mmCIF file of C-alpha atoms in Angstrom:
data_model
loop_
_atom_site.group_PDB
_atom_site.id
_atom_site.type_symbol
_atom_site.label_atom_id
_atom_site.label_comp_id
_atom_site.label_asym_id
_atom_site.label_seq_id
_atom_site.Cartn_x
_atom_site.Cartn_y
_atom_site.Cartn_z
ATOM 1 C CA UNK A 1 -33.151 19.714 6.114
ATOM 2 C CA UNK A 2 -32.393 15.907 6.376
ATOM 3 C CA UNK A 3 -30.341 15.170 9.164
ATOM 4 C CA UNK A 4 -30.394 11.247 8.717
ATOM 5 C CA UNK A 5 -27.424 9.722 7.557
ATOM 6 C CA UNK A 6 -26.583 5.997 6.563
ATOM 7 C CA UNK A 7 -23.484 4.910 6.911
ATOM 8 C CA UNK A 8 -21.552 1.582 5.763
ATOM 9 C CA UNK A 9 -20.006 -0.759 7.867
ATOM 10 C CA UNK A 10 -17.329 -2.945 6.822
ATOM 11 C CA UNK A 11 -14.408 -4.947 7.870
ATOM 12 C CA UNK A 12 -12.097 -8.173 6.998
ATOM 13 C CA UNK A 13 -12.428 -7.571 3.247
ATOM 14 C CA UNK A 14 -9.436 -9.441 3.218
ATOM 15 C CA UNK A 15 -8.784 -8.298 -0.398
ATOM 16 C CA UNK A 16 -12.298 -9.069 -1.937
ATOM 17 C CA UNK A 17 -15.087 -6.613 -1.756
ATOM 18 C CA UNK A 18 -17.912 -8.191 -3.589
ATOM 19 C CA UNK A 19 -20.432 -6.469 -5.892
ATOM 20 C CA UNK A 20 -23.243 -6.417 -3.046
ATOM 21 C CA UNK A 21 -21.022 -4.665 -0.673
ATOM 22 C CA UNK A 22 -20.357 -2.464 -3.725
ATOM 23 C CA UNK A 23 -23.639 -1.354 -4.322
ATOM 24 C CA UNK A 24 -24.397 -0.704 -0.710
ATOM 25 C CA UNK A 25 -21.157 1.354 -0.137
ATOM 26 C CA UNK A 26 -23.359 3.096 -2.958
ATOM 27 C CA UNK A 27 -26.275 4.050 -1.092
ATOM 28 C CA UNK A 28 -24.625 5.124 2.015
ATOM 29 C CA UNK A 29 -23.567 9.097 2.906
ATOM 30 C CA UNK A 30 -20.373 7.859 4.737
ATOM 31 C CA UNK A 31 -18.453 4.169 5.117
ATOM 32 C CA UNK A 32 -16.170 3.138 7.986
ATOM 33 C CA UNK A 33 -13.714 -0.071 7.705
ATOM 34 C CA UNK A 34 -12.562 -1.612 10.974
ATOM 35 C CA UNK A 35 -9.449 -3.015 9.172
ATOM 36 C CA UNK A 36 -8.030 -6.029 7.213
ATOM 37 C CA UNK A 37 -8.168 -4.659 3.987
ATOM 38 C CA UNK A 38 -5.330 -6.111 2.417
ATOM 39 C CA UNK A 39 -4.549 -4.209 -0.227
ATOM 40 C CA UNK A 40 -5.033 -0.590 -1.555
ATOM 41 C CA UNK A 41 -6.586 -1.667 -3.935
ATOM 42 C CA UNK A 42 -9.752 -2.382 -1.934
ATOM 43 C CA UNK A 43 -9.506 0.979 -0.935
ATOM 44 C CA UNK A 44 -9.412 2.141 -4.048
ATOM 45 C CA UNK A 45 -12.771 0.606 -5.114
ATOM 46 C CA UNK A 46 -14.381 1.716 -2.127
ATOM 47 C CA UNK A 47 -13.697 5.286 -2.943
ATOM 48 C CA UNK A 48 -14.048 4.615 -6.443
ATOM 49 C CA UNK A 49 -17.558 5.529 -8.232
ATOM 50 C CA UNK A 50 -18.174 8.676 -7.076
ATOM 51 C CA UNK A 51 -17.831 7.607 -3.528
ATOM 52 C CA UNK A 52 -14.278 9.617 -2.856
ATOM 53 C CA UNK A 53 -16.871 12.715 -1.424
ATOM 54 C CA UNK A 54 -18.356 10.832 1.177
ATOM 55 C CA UNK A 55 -16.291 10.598 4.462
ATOM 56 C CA UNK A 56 -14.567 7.618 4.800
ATOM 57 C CA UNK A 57 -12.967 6.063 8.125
ATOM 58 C CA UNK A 58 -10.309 3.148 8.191
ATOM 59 C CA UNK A 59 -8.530 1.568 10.418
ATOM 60 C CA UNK A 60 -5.432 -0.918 9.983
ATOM 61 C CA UNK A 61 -5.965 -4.667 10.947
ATOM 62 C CA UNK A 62 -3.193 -7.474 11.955
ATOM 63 C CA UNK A 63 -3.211 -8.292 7.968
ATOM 64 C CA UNK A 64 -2.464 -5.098 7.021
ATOM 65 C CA UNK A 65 1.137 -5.058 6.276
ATOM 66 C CA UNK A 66 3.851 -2.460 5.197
ATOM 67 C CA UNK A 67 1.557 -1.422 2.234
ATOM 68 C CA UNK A 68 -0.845 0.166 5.212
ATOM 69 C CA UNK A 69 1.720 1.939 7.704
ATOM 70 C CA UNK A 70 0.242 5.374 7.551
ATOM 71 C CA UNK A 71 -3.528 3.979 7.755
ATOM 72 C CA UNK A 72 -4.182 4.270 12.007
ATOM 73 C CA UNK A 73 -4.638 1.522 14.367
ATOM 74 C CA UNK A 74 -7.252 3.360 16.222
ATOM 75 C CA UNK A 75 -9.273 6.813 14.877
ATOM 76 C CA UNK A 76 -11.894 8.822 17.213
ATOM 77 C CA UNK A 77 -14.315 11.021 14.643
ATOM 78 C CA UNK A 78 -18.068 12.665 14.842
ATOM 79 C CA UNK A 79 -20.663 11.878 12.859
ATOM 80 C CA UNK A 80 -24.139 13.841 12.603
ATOM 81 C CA UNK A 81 -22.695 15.129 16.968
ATOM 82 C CA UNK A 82 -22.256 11.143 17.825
ATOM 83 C CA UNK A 83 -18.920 10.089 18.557
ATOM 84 C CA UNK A 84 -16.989 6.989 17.367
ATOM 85 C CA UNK A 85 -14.360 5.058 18.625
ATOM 86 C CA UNK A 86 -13.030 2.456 15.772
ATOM 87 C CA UNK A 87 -9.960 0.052 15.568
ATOM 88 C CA UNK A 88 -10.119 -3.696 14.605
ATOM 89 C CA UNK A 89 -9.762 -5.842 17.409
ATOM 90 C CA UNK A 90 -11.503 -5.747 20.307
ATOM 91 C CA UNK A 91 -8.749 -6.055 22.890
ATOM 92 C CA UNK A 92 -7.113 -2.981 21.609
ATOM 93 C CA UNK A 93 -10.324 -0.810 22.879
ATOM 94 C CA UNK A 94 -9.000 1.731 25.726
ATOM 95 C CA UNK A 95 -10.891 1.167 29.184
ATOM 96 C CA UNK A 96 -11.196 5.188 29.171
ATOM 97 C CA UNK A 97 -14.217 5.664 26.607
ATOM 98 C CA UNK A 98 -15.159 9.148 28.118
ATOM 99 C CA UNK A 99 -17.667 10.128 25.726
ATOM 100 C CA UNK A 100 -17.606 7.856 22.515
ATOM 101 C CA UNK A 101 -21.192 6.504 21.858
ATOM 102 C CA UNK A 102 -20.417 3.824 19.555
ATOM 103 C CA UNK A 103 -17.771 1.237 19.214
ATOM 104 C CA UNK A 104 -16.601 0.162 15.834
ATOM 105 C CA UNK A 105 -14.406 -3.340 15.456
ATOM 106 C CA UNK A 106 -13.694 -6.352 13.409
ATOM 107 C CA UNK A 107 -11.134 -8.936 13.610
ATOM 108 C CA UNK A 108 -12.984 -12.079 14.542
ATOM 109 C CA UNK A 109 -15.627 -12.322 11.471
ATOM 110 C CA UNK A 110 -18.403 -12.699 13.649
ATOM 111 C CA UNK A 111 -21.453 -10.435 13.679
ATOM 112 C CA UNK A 112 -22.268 -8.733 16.981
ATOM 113 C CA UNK A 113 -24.255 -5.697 18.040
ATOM 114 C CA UNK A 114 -24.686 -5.297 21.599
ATOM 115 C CA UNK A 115 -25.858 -1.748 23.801
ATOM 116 C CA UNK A 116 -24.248 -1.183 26.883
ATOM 117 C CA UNK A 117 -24.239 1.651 29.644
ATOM 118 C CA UNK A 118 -25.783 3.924 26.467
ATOM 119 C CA UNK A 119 -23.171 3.250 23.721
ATOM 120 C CA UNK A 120 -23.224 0.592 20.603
ATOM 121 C CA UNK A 121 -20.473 -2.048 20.204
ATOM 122 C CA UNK A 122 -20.199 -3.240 16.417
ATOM 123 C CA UNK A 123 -18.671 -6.124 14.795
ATOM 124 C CA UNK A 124 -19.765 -6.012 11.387
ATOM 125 C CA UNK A 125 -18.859 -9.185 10.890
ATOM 126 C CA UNK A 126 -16.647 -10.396 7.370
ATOM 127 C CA UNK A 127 -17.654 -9.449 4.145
ATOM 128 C CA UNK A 128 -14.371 -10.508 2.350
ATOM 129 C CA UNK A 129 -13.353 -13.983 1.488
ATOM 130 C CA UNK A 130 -15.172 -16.464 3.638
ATOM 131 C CA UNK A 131 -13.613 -17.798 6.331
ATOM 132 C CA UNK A 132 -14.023 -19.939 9.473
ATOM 133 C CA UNK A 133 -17.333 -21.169 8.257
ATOM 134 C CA UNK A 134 -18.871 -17.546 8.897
ATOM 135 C CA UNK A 135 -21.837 -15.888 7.472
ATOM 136 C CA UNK A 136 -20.607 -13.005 5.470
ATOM 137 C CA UNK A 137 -21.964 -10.019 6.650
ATOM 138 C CA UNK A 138 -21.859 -6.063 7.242
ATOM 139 C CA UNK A 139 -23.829 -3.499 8.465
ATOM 140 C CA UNK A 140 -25.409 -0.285 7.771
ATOM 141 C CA UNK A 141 -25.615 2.031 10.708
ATOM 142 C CA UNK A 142 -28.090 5.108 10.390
ATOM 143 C CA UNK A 143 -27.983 8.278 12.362
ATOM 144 C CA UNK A 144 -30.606 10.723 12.903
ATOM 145 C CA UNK A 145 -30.995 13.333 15.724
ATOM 146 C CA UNK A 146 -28.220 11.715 17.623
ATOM 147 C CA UNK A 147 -30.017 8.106 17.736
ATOM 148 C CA UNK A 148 -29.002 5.398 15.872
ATOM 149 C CA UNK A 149 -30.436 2.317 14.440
ATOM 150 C CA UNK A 150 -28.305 -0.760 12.752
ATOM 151 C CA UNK A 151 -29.298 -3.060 10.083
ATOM 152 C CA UNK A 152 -27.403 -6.385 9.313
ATOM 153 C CA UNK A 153 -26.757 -7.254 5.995
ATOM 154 C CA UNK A 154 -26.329 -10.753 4.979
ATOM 155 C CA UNK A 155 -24.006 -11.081 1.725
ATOM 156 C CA UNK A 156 -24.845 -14.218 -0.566
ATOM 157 C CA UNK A 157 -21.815 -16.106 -0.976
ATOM 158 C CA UNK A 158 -20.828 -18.304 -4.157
ATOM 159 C CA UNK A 159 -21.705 -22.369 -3.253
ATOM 160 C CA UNK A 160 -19.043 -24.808 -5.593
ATOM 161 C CA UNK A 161 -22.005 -25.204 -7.981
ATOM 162 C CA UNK A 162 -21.621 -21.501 -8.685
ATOM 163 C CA UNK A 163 -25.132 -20.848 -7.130
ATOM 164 C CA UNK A 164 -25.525 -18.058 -4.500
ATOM 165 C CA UNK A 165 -26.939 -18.636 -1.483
ATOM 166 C CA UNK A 166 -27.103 -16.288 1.919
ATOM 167 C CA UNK A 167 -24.546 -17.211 4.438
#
């Protein structure tokens, strides 16, 4: 039996999700969206070919307006016996973590992965519309035997001369 699982990261699609982020949402066994989606839409397209089986955990960022109501502001869930805490911005994360292991956010469109006192914080990063001057980026997280290893994905973004280039 396998037991590893690979698992999306995403947030501040900000109503793009590009065809690389696409494809990887392709290859992964679940995805999880710390929030600014924008749009159902998005959402749509990320549980759009064939993906709708695969568990999928969202969260609703400060751009997420009436269209998003019923999507949380914070979620707690298990994957593969590791526990998650995810909401999108940082300064909403409860001091109380009991036992979550790893720490899901977005909001600022920076890339950071950091360990501390045994649990992973996350910021995949952007992987929407550019912004801020930002590389655009997400992550794939992959669990096995209650471990985890992460793996940063740089997205090529479009240059004015229609050329793509990484961030």
């Amino acid at each position: 039996m396998n037991n590893k699982m690979k698992i999306a990261v995403l947030s501040d699609t900000h109503g793009l999700l590009r065809e690389q982020v696409q494809e990887m949402i392709g290859e992964c066994d679940a995805i999880i969206h710390a929030g600014d989606i924008n749009s159902q839409k998005i959402l749509d397209e990320i549980v759009g070919a064939g993906r709708e089986k695969v568990p999928f955990y969202v969260v609703r960022g400060n751009n997420d307006k009436d269209w998003a109501k019923e999507i949380p502001e914070t979620l707690q869930f298990e994957l593969q016996h590791v526990k998650f805490f995810l909401v999108h911005n940082k300064k909403d994360i409860p001091e109380d973590l009991s036992d979550i292991q790893i720490i899901i956010y977005g909001h600022s469109h920076k890339y950071s992965e950091e360990e501390k006192e045994g649990r992973l914080w996350l910021n995949p990063g952007s992987c929407g519309k550019r912004r801020f001057h930002q590389p655009i980026t997400m992550a794939i997280l992959t669990l096995e035997d209650e471990k985890w290893e992460v793996e940063r994905i740089d997205i090529l973004h479009e240059q004015q001369e229609g050329k793509e280039v990484p961030s």
